[in-house]
Short mmCIF file of C-alpha atoms and ligand atoms in Angstrom, two decimals:
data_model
loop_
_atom_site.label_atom_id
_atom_site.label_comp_id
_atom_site.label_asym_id
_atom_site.label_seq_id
_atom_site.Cartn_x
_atom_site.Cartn_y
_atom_site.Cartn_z
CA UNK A 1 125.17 100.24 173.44
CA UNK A 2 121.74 99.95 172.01
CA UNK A 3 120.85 102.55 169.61
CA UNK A 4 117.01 103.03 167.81
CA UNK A 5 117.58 104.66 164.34
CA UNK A 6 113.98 106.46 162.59
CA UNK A 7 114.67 106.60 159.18
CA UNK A 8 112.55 108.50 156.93
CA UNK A 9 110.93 107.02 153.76
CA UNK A 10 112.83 109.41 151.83
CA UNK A 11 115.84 106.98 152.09
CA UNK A 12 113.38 104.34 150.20
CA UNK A 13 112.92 105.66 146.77
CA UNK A 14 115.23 103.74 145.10
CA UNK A 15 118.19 100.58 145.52
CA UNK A 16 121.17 102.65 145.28
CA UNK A 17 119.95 104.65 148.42
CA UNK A 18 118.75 101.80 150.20
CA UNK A 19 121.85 100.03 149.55
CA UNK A 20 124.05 103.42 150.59
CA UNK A 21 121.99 103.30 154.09
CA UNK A 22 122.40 100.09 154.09
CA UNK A 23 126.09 99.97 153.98
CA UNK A 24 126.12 102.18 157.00
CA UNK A 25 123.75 100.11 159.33
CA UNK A 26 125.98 96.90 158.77
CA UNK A 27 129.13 98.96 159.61
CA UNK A 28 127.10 100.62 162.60
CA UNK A 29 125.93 96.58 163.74
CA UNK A 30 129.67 95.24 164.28
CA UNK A 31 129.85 97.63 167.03
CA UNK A 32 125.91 98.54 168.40
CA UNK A 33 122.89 96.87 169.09
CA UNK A 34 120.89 98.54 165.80
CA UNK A 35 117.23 98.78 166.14
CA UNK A 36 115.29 100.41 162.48
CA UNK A 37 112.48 101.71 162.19
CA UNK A 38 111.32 102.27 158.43
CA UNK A 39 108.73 105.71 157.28
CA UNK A 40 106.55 105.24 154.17
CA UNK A 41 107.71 108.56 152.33
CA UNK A 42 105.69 110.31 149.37
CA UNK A 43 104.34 106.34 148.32
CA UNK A 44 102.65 106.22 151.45
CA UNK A 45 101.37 109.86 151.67
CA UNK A 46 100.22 109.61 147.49
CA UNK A 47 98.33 105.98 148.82
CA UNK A 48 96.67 108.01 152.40
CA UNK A 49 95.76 111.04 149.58
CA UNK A 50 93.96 108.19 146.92
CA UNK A 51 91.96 106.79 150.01
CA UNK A 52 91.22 109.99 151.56
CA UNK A 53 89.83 110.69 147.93
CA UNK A 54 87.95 107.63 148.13
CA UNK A 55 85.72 108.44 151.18
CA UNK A 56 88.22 106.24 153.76
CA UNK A 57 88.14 107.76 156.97
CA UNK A 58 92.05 108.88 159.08
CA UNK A 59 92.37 105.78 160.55
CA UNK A 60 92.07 103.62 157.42
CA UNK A 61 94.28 106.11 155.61
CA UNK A 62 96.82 105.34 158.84
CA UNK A 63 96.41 101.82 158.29
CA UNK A 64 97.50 101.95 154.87
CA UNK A 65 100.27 104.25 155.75
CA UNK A 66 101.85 101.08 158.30
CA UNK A 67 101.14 98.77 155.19
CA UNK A 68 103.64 100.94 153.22
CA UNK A 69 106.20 101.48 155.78
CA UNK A 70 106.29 97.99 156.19
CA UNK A 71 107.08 97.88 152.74
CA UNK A 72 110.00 99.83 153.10
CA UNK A 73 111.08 97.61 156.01
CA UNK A 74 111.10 94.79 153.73
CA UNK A 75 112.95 96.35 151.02
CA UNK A 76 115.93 97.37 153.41
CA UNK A 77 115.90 94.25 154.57
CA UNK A 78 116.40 92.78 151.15
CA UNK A 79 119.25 94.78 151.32
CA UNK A 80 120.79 94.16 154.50
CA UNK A 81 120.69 89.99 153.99
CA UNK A 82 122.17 88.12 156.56
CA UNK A 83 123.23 90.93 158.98
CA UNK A 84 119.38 91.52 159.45
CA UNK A 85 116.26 89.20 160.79
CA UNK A 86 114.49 87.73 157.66
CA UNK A 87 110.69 89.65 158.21
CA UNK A 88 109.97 93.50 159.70
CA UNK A 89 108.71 93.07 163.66
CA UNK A 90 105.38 93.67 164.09
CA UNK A 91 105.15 94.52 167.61
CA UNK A 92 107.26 96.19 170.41
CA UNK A 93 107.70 93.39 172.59
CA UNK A 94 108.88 90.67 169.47
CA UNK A 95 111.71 92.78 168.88
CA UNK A 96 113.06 93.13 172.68
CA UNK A 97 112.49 89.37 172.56
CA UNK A 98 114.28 88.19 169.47
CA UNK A 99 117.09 90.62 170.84
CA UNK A 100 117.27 89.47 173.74
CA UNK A 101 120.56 90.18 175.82
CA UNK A 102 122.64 88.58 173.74
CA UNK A 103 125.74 90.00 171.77
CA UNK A 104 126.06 90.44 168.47
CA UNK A 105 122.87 89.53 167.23
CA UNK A 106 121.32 90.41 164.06
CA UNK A 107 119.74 94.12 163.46
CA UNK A 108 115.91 94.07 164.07
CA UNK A 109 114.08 96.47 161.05
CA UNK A 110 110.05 97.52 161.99
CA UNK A 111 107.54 99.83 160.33
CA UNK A 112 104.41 101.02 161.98
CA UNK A 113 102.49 99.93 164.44
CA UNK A 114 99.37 101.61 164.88
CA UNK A 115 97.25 104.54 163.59
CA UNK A 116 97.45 107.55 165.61
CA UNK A 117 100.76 108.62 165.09
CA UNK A 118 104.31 108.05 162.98
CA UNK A 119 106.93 105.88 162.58
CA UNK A 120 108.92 108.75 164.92
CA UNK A 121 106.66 107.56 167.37
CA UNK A 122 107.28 104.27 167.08
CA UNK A 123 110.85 104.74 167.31
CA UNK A 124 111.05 106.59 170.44
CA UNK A 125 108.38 104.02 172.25
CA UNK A 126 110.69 101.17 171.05
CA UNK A 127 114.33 103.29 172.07
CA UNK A 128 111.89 103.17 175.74
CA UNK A 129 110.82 99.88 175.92
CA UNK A 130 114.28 98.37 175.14
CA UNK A 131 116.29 101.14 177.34
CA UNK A 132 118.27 101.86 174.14
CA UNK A 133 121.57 104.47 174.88
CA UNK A 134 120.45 106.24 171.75
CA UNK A 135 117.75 107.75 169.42
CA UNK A 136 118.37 109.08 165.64
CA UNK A 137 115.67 110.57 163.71
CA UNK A 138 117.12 110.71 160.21
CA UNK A 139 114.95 113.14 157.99
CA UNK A 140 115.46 114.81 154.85
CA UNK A 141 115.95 118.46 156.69
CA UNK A 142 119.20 119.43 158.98
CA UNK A 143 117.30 119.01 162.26
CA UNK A 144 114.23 120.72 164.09
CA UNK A 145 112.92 123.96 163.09
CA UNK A 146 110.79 126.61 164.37
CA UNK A 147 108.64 126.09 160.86
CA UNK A 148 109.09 124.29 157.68
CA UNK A 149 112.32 124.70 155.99
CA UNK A 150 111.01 123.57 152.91
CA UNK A 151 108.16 126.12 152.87
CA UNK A 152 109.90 128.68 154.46
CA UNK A 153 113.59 129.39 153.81
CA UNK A 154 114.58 131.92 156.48
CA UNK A 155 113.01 129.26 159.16
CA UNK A 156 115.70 128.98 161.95
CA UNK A 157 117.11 125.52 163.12
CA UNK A 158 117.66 124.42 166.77
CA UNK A 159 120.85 123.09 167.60
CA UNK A 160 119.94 121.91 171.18
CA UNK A 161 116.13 121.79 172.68
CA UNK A 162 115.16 120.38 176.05
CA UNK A 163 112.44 117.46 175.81
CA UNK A 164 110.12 120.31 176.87
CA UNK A 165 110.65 122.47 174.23
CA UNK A 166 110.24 119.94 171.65
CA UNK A 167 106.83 118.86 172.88
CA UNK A 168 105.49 122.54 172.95
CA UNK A 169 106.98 123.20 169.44
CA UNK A 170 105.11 120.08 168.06
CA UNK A 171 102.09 120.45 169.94
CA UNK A 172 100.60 122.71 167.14
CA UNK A 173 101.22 120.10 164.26
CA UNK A 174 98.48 118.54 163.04
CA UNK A 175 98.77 114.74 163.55
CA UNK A 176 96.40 113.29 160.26
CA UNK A 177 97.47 110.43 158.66
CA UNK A 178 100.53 111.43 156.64
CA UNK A 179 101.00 114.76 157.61
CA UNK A 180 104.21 116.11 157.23
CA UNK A 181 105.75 116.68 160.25
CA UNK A 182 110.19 116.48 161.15
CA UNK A 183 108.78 115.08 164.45
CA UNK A 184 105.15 114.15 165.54
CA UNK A 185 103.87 115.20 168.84
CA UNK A 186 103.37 111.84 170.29
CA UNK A 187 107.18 111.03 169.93
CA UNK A 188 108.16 114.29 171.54
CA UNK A 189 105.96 112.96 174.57
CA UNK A 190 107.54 109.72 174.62
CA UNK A 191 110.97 110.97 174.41
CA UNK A 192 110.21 113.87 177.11
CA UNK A 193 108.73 110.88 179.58
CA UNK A 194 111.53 108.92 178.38
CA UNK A 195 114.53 111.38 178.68
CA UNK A 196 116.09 109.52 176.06
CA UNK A 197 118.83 111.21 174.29
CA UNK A 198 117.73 112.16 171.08
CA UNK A 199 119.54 113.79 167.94
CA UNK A 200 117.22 114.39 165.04
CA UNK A 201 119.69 114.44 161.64
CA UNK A 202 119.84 115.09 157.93
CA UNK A 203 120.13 111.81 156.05
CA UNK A 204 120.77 112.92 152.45
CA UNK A 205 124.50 112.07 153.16
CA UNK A 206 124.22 108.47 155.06
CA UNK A 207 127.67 108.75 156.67
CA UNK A 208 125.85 111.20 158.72
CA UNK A 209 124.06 108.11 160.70
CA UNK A 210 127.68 107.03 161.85
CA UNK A 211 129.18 110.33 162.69
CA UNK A 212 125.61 111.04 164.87
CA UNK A 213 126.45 107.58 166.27
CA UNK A 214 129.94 108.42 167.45
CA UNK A 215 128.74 112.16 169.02
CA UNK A 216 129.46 114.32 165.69
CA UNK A 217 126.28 115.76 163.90
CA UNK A 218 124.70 119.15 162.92
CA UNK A 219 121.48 118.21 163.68
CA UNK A 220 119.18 118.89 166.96
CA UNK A 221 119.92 117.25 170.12
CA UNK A 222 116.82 116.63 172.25
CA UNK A 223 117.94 116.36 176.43
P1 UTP B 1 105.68 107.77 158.39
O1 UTP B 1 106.27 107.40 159.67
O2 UTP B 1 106.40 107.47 157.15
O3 UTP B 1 105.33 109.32 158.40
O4 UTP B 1 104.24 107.13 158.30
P2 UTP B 1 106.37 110.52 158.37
O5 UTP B 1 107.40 110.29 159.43
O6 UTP B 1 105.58 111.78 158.44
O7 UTP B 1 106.97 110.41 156.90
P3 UTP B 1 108.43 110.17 156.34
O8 UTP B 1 108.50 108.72 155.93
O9 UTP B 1 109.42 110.51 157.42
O10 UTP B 1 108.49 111.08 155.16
C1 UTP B 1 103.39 107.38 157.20
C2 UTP B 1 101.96 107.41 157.68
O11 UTP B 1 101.59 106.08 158.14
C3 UTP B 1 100.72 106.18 159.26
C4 UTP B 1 100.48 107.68 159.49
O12 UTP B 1 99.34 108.07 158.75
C5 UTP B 1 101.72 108.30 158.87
O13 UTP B 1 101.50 109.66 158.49
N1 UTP B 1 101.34 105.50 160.44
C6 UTP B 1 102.65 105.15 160.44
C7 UTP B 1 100.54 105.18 161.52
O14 UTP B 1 99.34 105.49 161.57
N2 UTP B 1 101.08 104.49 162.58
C8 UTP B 1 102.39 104.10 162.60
O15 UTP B 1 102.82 103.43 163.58
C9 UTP B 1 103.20 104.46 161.51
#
């Protein structure tokens, strides 16, 4: 089973959390083909807010953003050693190929890509072009809501939305460069096109990745 985990640069602030994911993605690997994809978090959204600042128009500011999630990428593979290959993937197609078919092969970490959109996108295009079983979007919030938790506490959270739903709910985000959004719009295309199973999850507690992983969560669950 080939799963594509999103997590959220939240999980990148300091070792003891990346180690605490990190503990979970090498227990997830003995059994899954694990696929990461790494966010950039407030050090990538304080960066996009010096440049914006500075005159640097969205796309430069979304440039800068991949440069820090690739960061992050690196640092969780300084954590994950030997279970994980050595440098973050760059591109779509050199993960599938250092994958491969095979069995048992190492856990393949990626940032961003390209500017436009978020490392949820990138996820969800990589859990398509691989045919992965499986799509978690860990955040720092218990799942999809109909507005921000964070900002608003009586906001209500979906347990279960169809693909359809989730694209009309994030239609009205805005998409600038490090916006702050549970999901971004051009995911919730990809996974509607897709029809990939997708459960969107709150991190804070990593074991939550491997109860998502074996069908227990309290997130949302995108069909
Ligand atoms: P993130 O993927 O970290 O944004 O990318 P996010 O999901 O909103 O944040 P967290 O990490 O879950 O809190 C950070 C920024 O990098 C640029 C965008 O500007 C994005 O807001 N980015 C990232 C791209 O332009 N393209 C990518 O492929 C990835």
């Amino acid at each position: 089973m080939k799963v594509v985990i999103s997590l959220g640069g939240i999980f990148f602030e300091d070792a003891e959390s990346i180690k605490k994911v990190a503990e979970v993605l090498e227990a997830l690997a003995k059994s899954y083909k694990l696929y990461i994809v790494t966010g950039g978090g407030e050090t990538a959204r304080e960066c996009i807010k010096i440049a914006r600042n500075l005159g640097a128009n969205e796309a430069t500011c979304d440039y800068i953003g991949i440069d820090l999630t690739r960061v992050n990428a690196k640092l969780l593979i300084a954590a994950l050693k030997d279970a994980v290959y050595p440098e973050p993937f760059y591109d779509y197609k050199e993960v599938a190929e250092a994958k491969g078919e095979k069995e048992n092969v190492k856990i393949a970490v990626m940032g961003g890509v390209s500017p436009g959109y978020t490392t949820d996108a990138v996820a969800a295009i990589l859990a398509e072009y691989v045919n992965a079983n499986l799509l978690i979007d860990v955040t720092s919030v218990d799942g999809v809501y109909d507005a921000d938790p964070r900002i608003y506490p009586d906001a209500r959270k979906y347990d279960k939305l169809t693909a359809k739903e989730l694209v009309a709910i994030t239609a009205k985000e805005e998409l600038k460069a490090g916006s702050r959004i549970v999901i971004d719009p051009v995911a919730a295309k990809v996974i509607e096109r897709s029809g990939i199973k997708t459960i969107v999850i709150n991190g804070s507690n990593p074991r939550n990745i491997l109860d998502a992983v074996h069908g227990k969560h309290r997130g949302t669950e995108i069909r």
